[in-house]
Short mmCIF file of the C-alpha atoms (twelve columns), coordinates in Angstrom:
data_MODEL
# 
_entry.id   MODEL 
# 
loop_
_atom_site.group_PDB 
_atom_site.id 
_atom_site.type_symbol 
_atom_site.label_atom_id 
_atom_site.label_alt_id 
_atom_site.label_comp_id 
_atom_site.label_asym_id 
_atom_site.label_seq_id 
_atom_site.Cartn_x 
_atom_site.Cartn_y 
_atom_site.Cartn_z 
_atom_site.pdbx_PDB_model_num 
ATOM 1  C CA . MET A 1  84.787  -2.220  -44.229 1 
ATOM 2  C CA . PRO A 2  82.356  0.210   -45.832 1 
ATOM 3  C CA . PRO A 3  80.171  -1.228  -48.866 1 
ATOM 4  C CA . ARG A 4  81.628  -0.353  -52.273 1 
ATOM 5  C CA . TYR A 5  80.102  0.693   -55.377 1 
ATOM 6  C CA . ARG A 6  79.463  -2.138  -58.013 1 
ATOM 7  C CA . TYR A 7  81.779  -0.131  -60.425 1 
ATOM 8  C CA . GLU A 8  84.585  -0.408  -57.969 1 
ATOM 9  C CA . GLN A 9  83.951  -4.248  -57.499 1 
ATOM 10 C CA . ILE A 10 83.922  -4.918  -61.289 1 
ATOM 11 C CA . ALA A 11 87.172  -2.550  -61.738 1 
ATOM 12 C CA . ASP A 12 89.041  -4.582  -59.188 1 
ATOM 13 C CA . ASP A 13 88.016  -7.817  -60.634 1 
ATOM 14 C CA . LEU A 14 89.121  -6.886  -64.029 1 
ATOM 15 C CA . ALA A 15 92.188  -5.434  -62.555 1 
ATOM 16 C CA . GLU A 16 92.940  -8.779  -60.869 1 
ATOM 17 C CA . ARG A 17 92.133  -10.573 -64.037 1 
ATOM 18 C CA . ILE A 18 94.700  -8.234  -65.995 1 
ATOM 19 C CA . THR A 19 97.290  -8.839  -63.192 1 
ATOM 20 C CA . SER A 20 96.962  -12.581 -63.210 1 
ATOM 21 C CA . GLY A 21 97.723  -12.810 -66.725 1 
ATOM 22 C CA . GLU A 22 94.141  -13.622 -67.979 1 
ATOM 23 C CA . PHE A 23 93.977  -10.530 -70.052 1 
ATOM 24 C CA . PRO A 24 97.682  -10.056 -71.072 1 
ATOM 25 C CA . PRO A 25 99.241  -6.645  -72.194 1 
ATOM 26 C CA . GLY A 26 97.959  -5.885  -75.672 1 
ATOM 27 C CA . SER A 27 94.997  -8.053  -75.459 1 
ATOM 28 C CA . ARG A 28 91.384  -6.617  -75.951 1 
ATOM 29 C CA . LEU A 29 89.005  -6.675  -72.990 1 
ATOM 30 C CA . PRO A 30 85.419  -8.084  -73.473 1 
ATOM 31 C CA . SER A 31 83.062  -5.713  -75.046 1 
ATOM 32 C CA . ARG A 32 80.771  -3.392  -73.348 1 
ATOM 33 C CA . ARG A 33 77.902  -5.549  -73.860 1 
ATOM 34 C CA . GLU A 34 79.577  -8.866  -72.772 1 
ATOM 35 C CA . LEU A 35 80.588  -6.956  -69.467 1 
ATOM 36 C CA . ILE A 36 77.097  -5.758  -68.857 1 
ATOM 37 C CA . GLU A 37 75.750  -9.344  -69.512 1 
ATOM 38 C CA . HIS A 38 78.640  -10.960 -67.468 1 
ATOM 39 C CA . TYR A 39 78.321  -8.841  -64.452 1 
ATOM 40 C CA . GLY A 40 74.601  -8.041  -64.641 1 
ATOM 41 C CA . VAL A 41 74.958  -4.347  -64.404 1 
ATOM 42 C CA . THR A 42 73.807  -1.121  -66.409 1 
ATOM 43 C CA . GLU A 43 75.995  0.404   -69.163 1 
ATOM 44 C CA . PRO A 44 76.981  3.407   -66.914 1 
ATOM 45 C CA . VAL A 45 78.424  0.912   -64.381 1 
ATOM 46 C CA . VAL A 46 80.647  -0.638  -66.867 1 
ATOM 47 C CA . ASP A 47 81.675  2.675   -68.273 1 
ATOM 48 C CA . ARG A 48 82.592  3.756   -64.807 1 
ATOM 49 C CA . ALA A 49 84.600  0.908   -64.254 1 
ATOM 50 C CA . MET A 50 86.388  0.991   -67.660 1 
ATOM 51 C CA . GLN A 51 87.234  4.682   -66.401 1 
ATOM 52 C CA . VAL A 52 88.767  3.444   -63.142 1 
ATOM 53 C CA . LEU A 53 91.071  1.188   -65.116 1 
ATOM 54 C CA . ARG A 54 92.101  3.888   -67.788 1 
ATOM 55 C CA . ILE A 55 92.934  6.556   -64.808 1 
ATOM 56 C CA . LYS A 56 95.041  3.736   -63.238 1 
ATOM 57 C CA . GLY A 57 96.882  3.320   -66.472 1 
ATOM 58 C CA . MET A 58 95.740  -0.312  -67.072 1 
ATOM 59 C CA . THR A 59 93.909  -0.132  -70.334 1 
ATOM 60 C CA . GLU A 60 93.952  2.118   -73.400 1 
ATOM 61 C CA . THR A 61 90.789  2.874   -75.421 1 
ATOM 62 C CA . LEU A 62 90.618  2.895   -78.906 1 
ATOM 63 C CA . PRO A 63 87.354  4.598   -79.938 1 
ATOM 64 C CA . GLY A 64 85.346  2.253   -82.357 1 
ATOM 65 C CA . VAL A 65 87.948  -0.603  -81.728 1 
ATOM 66 C CA . GLY A 66 87.906  -1.468  -78.077 1 
ATOM 67 C CA . VAL A 67 89.537  -1.340  -74.787 1 
ATOM 68 C CA . PHE A 68 92.894  -2.895  -74.610 1 
ATOM 69 C CA . VAL A 69 95.555  -4.065  -71.876 1 
ATOM 70 C CA . ALA A 70 98.178  -1.435  -71.561 1 
ATOM 71 C CA . GLU A 71 101.754 -2.672  -72.646 1 
# 
């Protein structure tokens, strides 16, 4: 199995947490700052992971408000 980028690992972890019900539909995901601290990565890595979840249709972003799990 080839090595994976850190943003892919984070996106997969968050997707798993969403699927398991830890973050139910309509709930707000942790802030960018909280995710950076939790995963020990930089802002662009978290942004890329969030982009992956958005493309998969798992999250919706409300600018200035936060990222929410899609209904």
